[in-house]
Coordinates of C-alpha atoms (C1' of nucleotides) in Angstrom, one line a residue:
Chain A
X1 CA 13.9 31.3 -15.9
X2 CA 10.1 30.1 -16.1
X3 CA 8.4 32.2 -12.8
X4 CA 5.1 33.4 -14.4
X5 CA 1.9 32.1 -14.1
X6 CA 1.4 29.8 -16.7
X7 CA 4.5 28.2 -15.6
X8 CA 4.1 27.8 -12.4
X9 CA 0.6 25.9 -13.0
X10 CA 2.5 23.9 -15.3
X11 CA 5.4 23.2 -12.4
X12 CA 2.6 22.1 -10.1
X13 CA 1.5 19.8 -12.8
X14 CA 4.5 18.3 -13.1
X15 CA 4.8 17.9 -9.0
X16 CA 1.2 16.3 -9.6
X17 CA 2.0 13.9 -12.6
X18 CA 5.6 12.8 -10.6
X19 CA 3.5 12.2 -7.2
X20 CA 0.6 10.3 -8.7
X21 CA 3.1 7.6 -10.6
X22 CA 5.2 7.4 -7.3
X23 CA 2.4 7.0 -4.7
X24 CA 0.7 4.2 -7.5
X25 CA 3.8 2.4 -7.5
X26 CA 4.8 2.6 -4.2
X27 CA 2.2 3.8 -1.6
X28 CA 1.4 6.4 0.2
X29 CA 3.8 6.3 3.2
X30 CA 6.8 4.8 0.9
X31 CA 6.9 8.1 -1.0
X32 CA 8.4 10.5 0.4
X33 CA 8.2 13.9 -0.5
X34 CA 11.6 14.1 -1.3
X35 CA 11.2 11.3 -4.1
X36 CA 8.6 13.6 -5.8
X37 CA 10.5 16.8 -6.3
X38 CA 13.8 14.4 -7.1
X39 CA 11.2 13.3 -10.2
X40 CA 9.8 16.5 -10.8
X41 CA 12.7 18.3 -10.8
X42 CA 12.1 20.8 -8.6
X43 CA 12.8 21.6 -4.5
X44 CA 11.0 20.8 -0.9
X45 CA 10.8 24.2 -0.5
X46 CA 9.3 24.8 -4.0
X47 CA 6.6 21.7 -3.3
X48 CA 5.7 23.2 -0.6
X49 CA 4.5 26.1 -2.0
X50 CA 2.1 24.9 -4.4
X51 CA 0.4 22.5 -1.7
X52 CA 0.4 22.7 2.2
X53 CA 0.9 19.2 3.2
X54 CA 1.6 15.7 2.0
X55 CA -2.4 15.1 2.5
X56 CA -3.3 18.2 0.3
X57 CA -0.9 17.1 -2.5
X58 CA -2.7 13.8 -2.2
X59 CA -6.2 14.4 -2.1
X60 CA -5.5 17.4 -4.9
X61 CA -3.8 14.6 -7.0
X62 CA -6.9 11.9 -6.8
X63 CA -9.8 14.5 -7.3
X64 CA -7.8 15.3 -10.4
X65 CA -7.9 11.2 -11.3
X66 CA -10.9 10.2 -10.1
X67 CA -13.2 13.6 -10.6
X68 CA -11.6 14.7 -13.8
X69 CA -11.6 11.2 -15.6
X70 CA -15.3 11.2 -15.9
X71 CA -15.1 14.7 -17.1
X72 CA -14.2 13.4 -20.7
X73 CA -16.1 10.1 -20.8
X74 CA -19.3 11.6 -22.3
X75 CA -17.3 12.6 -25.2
X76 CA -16.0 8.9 -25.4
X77 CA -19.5 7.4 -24.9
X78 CA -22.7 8.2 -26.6
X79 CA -26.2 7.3 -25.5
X80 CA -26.7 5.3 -28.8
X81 CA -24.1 2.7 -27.4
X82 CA -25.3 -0.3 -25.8
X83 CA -24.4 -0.9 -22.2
X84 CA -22.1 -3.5 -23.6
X85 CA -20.6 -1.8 -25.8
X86 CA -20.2 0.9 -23.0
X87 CA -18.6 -1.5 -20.8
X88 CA -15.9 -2.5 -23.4
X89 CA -15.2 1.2 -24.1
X90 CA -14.9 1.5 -20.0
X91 CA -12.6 -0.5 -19.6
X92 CA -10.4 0.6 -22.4
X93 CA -11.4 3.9 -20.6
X94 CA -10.1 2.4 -17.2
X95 CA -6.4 1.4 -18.5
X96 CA -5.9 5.1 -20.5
X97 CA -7.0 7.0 -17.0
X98 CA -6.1 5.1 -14.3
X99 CA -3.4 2.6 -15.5
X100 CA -1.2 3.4 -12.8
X101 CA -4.2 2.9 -10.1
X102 CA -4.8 4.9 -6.5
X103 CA -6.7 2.4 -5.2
X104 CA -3.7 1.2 -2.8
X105 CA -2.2 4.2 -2.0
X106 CA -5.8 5.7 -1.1
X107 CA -6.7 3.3 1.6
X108 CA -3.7 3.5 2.9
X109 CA -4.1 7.1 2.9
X110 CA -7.6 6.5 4.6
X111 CA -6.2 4.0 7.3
X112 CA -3.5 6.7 8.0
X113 CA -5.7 10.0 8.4
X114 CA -8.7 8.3 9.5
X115 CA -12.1 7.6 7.8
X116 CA -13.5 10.8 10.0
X117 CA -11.2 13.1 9.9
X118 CA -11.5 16.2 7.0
X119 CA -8.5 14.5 4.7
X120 CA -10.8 11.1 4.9
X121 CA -14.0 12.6 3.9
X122 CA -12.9 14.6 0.9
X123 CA -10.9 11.2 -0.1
X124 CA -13.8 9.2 0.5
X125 CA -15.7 11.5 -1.0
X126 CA -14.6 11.6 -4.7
X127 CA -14.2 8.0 -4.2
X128 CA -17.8 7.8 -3.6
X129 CA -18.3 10.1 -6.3
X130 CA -16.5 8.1 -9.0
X131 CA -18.3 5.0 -8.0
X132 CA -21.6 6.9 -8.4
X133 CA -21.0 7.3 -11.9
X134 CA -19.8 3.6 -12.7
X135 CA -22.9 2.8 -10.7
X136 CA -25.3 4.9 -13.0
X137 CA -23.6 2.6 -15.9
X138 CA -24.2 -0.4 -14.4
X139 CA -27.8 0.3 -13.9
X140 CA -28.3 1.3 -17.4
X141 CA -27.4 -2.5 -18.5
X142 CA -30.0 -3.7 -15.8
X143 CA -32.8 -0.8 -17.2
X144 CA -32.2 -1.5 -20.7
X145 CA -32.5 -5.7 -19.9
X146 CA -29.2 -6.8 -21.2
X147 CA -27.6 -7.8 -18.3
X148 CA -28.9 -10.1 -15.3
X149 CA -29.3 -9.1 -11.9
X150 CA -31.1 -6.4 -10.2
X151 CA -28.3 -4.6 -7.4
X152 CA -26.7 -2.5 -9.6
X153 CA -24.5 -0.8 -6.5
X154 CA -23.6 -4.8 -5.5
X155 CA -22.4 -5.1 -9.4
X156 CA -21.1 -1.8 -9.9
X157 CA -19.0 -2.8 -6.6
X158 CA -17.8 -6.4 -8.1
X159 CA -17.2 -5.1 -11.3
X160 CA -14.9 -2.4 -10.1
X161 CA -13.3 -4.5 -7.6
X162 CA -12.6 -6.9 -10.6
X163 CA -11.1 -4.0 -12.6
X164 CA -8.8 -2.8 -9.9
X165 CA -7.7 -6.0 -8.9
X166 CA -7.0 -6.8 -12.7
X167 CA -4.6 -3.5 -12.2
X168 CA -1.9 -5.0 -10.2
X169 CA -1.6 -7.8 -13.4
X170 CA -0.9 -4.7 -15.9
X171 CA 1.9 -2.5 -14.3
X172 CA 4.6 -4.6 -16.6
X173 CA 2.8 -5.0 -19.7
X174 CA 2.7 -2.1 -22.6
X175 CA -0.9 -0.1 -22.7
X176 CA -1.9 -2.3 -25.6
X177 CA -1.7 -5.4 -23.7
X178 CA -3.2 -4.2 -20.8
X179 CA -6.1 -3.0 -23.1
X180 CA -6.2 -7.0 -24.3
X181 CA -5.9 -8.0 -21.1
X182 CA -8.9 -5.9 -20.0
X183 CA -11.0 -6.8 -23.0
X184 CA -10.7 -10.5 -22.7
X185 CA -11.6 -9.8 -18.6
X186 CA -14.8 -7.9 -19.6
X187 CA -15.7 -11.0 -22.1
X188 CA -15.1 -13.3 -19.3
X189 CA -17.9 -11.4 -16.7
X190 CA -20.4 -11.0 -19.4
X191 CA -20.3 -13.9 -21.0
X192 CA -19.0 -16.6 -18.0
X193 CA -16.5 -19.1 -18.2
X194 CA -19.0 -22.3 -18.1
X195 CA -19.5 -24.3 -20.9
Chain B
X1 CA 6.9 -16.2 33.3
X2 CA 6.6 -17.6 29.7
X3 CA 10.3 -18.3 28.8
X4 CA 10.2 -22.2 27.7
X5 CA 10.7 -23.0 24.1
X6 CA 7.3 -23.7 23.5
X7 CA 6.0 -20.5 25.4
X8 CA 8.8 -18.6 22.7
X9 CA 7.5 -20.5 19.5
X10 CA 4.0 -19.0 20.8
X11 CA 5.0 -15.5 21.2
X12 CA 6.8 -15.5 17.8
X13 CA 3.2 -16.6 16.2
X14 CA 1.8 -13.6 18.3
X15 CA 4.1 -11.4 16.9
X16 CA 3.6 -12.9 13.1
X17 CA -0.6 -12.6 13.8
X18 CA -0.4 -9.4 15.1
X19 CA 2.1 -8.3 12.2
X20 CA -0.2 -10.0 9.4
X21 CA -3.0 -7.7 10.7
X22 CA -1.5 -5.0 10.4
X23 CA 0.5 -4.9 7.3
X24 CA -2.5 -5.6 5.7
X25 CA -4.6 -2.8 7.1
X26 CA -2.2 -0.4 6.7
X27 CA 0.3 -1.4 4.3
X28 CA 4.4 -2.1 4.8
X29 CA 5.7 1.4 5.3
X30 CA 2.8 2.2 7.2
X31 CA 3.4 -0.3 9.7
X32 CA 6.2 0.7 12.5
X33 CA 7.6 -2.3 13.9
X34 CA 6.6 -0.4 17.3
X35 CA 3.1 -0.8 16.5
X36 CA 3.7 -4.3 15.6
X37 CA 5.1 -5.0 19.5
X38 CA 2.2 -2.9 20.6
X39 CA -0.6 -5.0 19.2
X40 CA 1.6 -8.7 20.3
X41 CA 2.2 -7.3 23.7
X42 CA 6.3 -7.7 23.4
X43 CA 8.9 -5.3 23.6
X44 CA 11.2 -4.1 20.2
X45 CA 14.3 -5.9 21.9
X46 CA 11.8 -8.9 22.1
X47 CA 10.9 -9.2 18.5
X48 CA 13.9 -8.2 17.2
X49 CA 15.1 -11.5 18.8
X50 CA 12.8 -13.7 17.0
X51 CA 13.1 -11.7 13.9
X52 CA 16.1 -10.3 12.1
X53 CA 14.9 -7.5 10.8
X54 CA 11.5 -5.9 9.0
X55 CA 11.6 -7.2 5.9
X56 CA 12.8 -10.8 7.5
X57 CA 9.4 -10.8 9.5
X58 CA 7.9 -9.9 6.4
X59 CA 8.7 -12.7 4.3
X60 CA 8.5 -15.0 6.9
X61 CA 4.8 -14.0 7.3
X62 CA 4.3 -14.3 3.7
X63 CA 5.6 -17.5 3.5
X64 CA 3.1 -18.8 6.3
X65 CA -0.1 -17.1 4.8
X66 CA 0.7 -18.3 1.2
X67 CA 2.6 -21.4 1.5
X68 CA 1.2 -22.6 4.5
X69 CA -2.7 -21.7 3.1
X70 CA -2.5 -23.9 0.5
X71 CA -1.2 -27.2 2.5
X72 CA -5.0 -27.7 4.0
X73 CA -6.6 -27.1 0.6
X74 CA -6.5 -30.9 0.0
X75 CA -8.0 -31.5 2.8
X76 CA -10.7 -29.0 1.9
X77 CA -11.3 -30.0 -1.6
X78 CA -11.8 -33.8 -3.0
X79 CA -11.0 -35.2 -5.8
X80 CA -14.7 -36.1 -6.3
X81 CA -15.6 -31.8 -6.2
X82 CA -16.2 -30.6 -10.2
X83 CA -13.8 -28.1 -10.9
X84 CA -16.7 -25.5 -10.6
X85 CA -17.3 -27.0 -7.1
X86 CA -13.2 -26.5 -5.8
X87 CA -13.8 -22.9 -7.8
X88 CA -16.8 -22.4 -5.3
X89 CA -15.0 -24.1 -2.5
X90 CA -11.9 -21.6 -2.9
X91 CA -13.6 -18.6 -2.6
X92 CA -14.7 -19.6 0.9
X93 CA -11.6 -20.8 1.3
X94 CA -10.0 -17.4 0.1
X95 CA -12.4 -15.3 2.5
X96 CA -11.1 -17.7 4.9
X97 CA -7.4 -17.9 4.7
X98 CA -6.5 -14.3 3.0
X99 CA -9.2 -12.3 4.1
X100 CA -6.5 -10.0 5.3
X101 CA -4.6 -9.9 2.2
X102 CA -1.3 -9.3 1.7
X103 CA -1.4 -8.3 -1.6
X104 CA -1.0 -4.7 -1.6
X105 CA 1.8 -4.7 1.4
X106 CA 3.7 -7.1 -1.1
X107 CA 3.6 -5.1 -4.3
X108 CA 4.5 -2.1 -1.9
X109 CA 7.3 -4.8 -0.5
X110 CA 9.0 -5.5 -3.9
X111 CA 9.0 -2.0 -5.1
X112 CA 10.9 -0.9 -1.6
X113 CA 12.9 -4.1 -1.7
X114 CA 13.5 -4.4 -5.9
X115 CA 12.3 -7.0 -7.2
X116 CA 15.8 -8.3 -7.5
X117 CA 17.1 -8.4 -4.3
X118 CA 17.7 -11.4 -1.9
X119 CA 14.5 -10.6 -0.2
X120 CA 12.4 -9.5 -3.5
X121 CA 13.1 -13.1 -5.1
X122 CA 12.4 -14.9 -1.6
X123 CA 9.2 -12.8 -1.7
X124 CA 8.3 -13.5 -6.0
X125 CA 8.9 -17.3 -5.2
X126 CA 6.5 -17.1 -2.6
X127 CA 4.0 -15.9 -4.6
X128 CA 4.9 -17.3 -7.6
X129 CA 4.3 -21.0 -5.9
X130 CA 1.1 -19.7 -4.7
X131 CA -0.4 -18.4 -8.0
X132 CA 1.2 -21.8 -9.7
X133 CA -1.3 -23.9 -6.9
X134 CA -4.4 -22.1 -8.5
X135 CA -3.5 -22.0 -11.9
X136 CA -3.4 -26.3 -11.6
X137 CA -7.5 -25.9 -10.5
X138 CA -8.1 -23.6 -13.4
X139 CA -6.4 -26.6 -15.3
X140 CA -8.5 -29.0 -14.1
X141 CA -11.6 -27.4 -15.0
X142 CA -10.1 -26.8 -18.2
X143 CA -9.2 -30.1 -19.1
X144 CA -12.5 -31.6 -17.5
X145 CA -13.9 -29.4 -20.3
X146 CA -16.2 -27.4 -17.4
X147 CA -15.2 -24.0 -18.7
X148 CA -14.3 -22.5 -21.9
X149 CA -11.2 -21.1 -22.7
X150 CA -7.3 -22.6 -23.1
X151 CA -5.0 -20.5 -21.6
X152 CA -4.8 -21.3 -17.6
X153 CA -2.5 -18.8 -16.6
X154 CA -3.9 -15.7 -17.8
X155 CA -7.3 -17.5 -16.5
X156 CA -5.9 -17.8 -13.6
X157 CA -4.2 -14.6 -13.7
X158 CA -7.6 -12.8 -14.1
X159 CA -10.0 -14.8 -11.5
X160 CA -6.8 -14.2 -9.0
X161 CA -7.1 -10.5 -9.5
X162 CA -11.0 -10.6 -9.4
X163 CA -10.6 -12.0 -6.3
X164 CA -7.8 -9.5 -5.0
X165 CA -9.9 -6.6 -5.8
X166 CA -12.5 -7.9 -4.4
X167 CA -11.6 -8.2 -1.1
X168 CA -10.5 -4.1 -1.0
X169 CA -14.7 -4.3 -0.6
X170 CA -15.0 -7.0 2.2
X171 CA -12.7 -5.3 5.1
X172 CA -16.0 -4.1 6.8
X173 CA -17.9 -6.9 5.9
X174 CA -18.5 -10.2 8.3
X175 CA -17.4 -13.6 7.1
X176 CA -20.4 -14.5 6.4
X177 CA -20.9 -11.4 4.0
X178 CA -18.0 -11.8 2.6
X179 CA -18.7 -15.3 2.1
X180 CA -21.4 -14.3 0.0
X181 CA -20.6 -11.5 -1.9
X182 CA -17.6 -14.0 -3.0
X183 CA -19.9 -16.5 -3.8
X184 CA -22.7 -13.9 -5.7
X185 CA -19.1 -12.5 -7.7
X186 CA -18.2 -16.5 -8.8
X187 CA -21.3 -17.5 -9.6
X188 CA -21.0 -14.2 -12.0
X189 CA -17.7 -15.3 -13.7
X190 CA -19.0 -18.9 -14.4
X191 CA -22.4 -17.7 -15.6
X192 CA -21.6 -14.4 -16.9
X193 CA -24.0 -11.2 -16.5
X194 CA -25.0 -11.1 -20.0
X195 CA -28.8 -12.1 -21.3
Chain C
dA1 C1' 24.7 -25.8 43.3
dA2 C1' 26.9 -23.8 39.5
dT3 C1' 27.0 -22.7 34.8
dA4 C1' 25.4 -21.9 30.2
dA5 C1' 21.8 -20.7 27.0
dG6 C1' 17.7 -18.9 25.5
dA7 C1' 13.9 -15.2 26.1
dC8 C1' 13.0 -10.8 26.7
dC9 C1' 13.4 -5.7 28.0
dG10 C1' 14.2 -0.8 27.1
dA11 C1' 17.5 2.8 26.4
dC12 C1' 20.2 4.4 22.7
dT13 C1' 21.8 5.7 17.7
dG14 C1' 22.0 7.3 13.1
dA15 C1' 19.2 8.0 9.3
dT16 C1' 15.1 9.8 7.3
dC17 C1' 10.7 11.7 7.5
dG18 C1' 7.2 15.8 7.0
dG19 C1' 7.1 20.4 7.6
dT20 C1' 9.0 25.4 8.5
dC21 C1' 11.6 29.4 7.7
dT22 C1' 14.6 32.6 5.7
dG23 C1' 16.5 34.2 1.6
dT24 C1' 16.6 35.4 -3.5
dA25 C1' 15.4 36.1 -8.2
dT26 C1' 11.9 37.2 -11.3
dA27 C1' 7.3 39.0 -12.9
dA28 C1' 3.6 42.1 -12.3
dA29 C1' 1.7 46.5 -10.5
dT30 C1' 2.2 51.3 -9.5
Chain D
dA1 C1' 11.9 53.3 -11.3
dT2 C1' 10.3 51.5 -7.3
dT3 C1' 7.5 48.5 -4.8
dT4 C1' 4.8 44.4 -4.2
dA5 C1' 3.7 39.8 -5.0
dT6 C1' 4.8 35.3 -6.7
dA7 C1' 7.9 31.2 -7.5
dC8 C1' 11.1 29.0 -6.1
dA9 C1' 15.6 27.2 -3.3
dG10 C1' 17.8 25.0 0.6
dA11 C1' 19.2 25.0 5.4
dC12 C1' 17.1 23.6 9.4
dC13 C1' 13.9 21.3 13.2
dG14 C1' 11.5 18.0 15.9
dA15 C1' 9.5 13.5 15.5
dT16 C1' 9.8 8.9 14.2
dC17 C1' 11.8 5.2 12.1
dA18 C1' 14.6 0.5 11.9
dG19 C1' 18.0 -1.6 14.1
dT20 C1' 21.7 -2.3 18.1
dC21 C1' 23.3 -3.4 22.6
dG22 C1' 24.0 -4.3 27.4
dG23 C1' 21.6 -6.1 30.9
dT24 C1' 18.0 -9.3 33.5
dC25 C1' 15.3 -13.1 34.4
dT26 C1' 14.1 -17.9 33.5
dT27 C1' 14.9 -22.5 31.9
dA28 C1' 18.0 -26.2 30.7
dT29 C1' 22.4 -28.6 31.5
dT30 C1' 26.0 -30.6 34.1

DNA sequence: AATAAGACCGACTGATCGGTCTGTATAAAT
DNA sequence: ATTTATACAGACCGATCAGTCGGTCTTATT
């Protein structure tokens, strides 16, 4: 029987991985905490133990997505990259890490617990976090002169907008297409659709 | 008292208003049909005479904000407008008509519902139609030879979502901000950001 | 005036939810 | 070897949910 401490990090992996699929697909409030430990195989009792509340399991779950998935991006982008070619590599970036988007599920977490209380201002927290750092992309594409424009938190807030929007398009297609998908998107926005 | 036929037709539309609101604040499962009553001033037993059940109110409050949204577009847009102009026109339009959008309730909808069920097809058709209307304007500017580019669905596919995500960002803006920002992000995709 | 039909209310029901609590088996510490 | 701490399991609880039902009041019909 696995009871040590590797394996229990790895069991509340596993609670993590299982919740973060069901709330993407179905929403906050539509998953219940049953569902999760039917799909990660283990009991209420043994959830419970590895987070305090429906809340903590969610706001541990998107600091791990939003937080963590910057963690590796300087290792897939290097300075010498042009902001264009940065953006590209984003959004193949964007599909890998946060195919299965929180987005939904998150501000229907923050209409449930309230923007003010202490669950809404972690949550809206690492959300501002992760925002920061698409922000600090954008603006090196205005800096460096190759893109138009001169509000790089109104971009940064378009282009993300567009990317999560694009999301909901890519739940039934395989990661490849979704990548296509994506690619072809970012082509549209940086090069424009008028003749 | 209100209890003529007219006076009932008017309470039901309270009810749908009051339901539209709300499922798109806080999402399908979020939304108690108690709250729903709450916010149109009727009792459960009241609603659950005009309505059959949830998911019945649901798709019938679909049907009026997608269906019904595009029947004044003609009105809206002439014949005379360049496709760019309609594409202009529409994202008014969108703020407009779907500022609340439904969007996310639905996807959270069909995954409660299956997307096979009685309800879940109802629900696809809906939307379906609705995406079908806006894929015949990408068409047009297609064929007009306004924008570049020959395959209108995923076209329309993509602005769709563009606009979708986007309006995650508008829920505390005015109109009038929204307006623009909607404006500001289709004057990006015709133009593109590039230099 | 009498009757029928529609509009609406609010108490009630069974199911399900998030969360708690007790118990048990294993691993680590002594 | 014994104790302590950790990692679970599952029965249980109060709250809340969608949906039902019997009754009341008003309008429409005859």
């Amino acid at each position: 029987m696995k009871k040590s401490k590797d394996d229990a990090e790895l069991t509340k992996q596993t609670i993590v991985d299982a919740a973060k699929d069901l709330f993407a697909a179905k929403g906050y409030a539509a998953t219940s905490m049953a569902e999760i430990c039917s799909a990660a195989g283990c009991s209420r009792g043994g959830l419970y133990h590895h987070f305090d509340s429906k809340e903590d399991l969610f706001i541990f779950l998107a600091d791990q997505s939003f937080t963590v998935s910057w963690e590796n991006w300087d290792e897939v982008a290097e300075d010498s990259m042009t902001a264009t070619e940065q953006l590209y590599r984003y959004a193949e970036y964007f599909v890998d890490t946060l195919q299965k988007p929180l987005n939904k599920a998150g501000e229907e977490f923050i209409s449930r617990v309230g923007p003010d209380s202490e669950a809404g201002q972690r949550f809206l927290g690492i959300l501002h976090g992760y925002m920061q750092r698409f922000q600090n992309l954008v603006q090196t594409g205005l800096d460096r002169g190759e893109w138009k424009g001169d509000n790089a938190q109104e971009l940064a807030m378009i282009i993300l907008g567009y990317y999560s929007g694009l999301s909901d398009s890519i739940q039934m297609m395989s990661k490849t297409e979704g990548k296509q998908l994506y690619r072809k998107a970012t082509m549209l926005l940086l090069e424009g659709i008028q003749k």
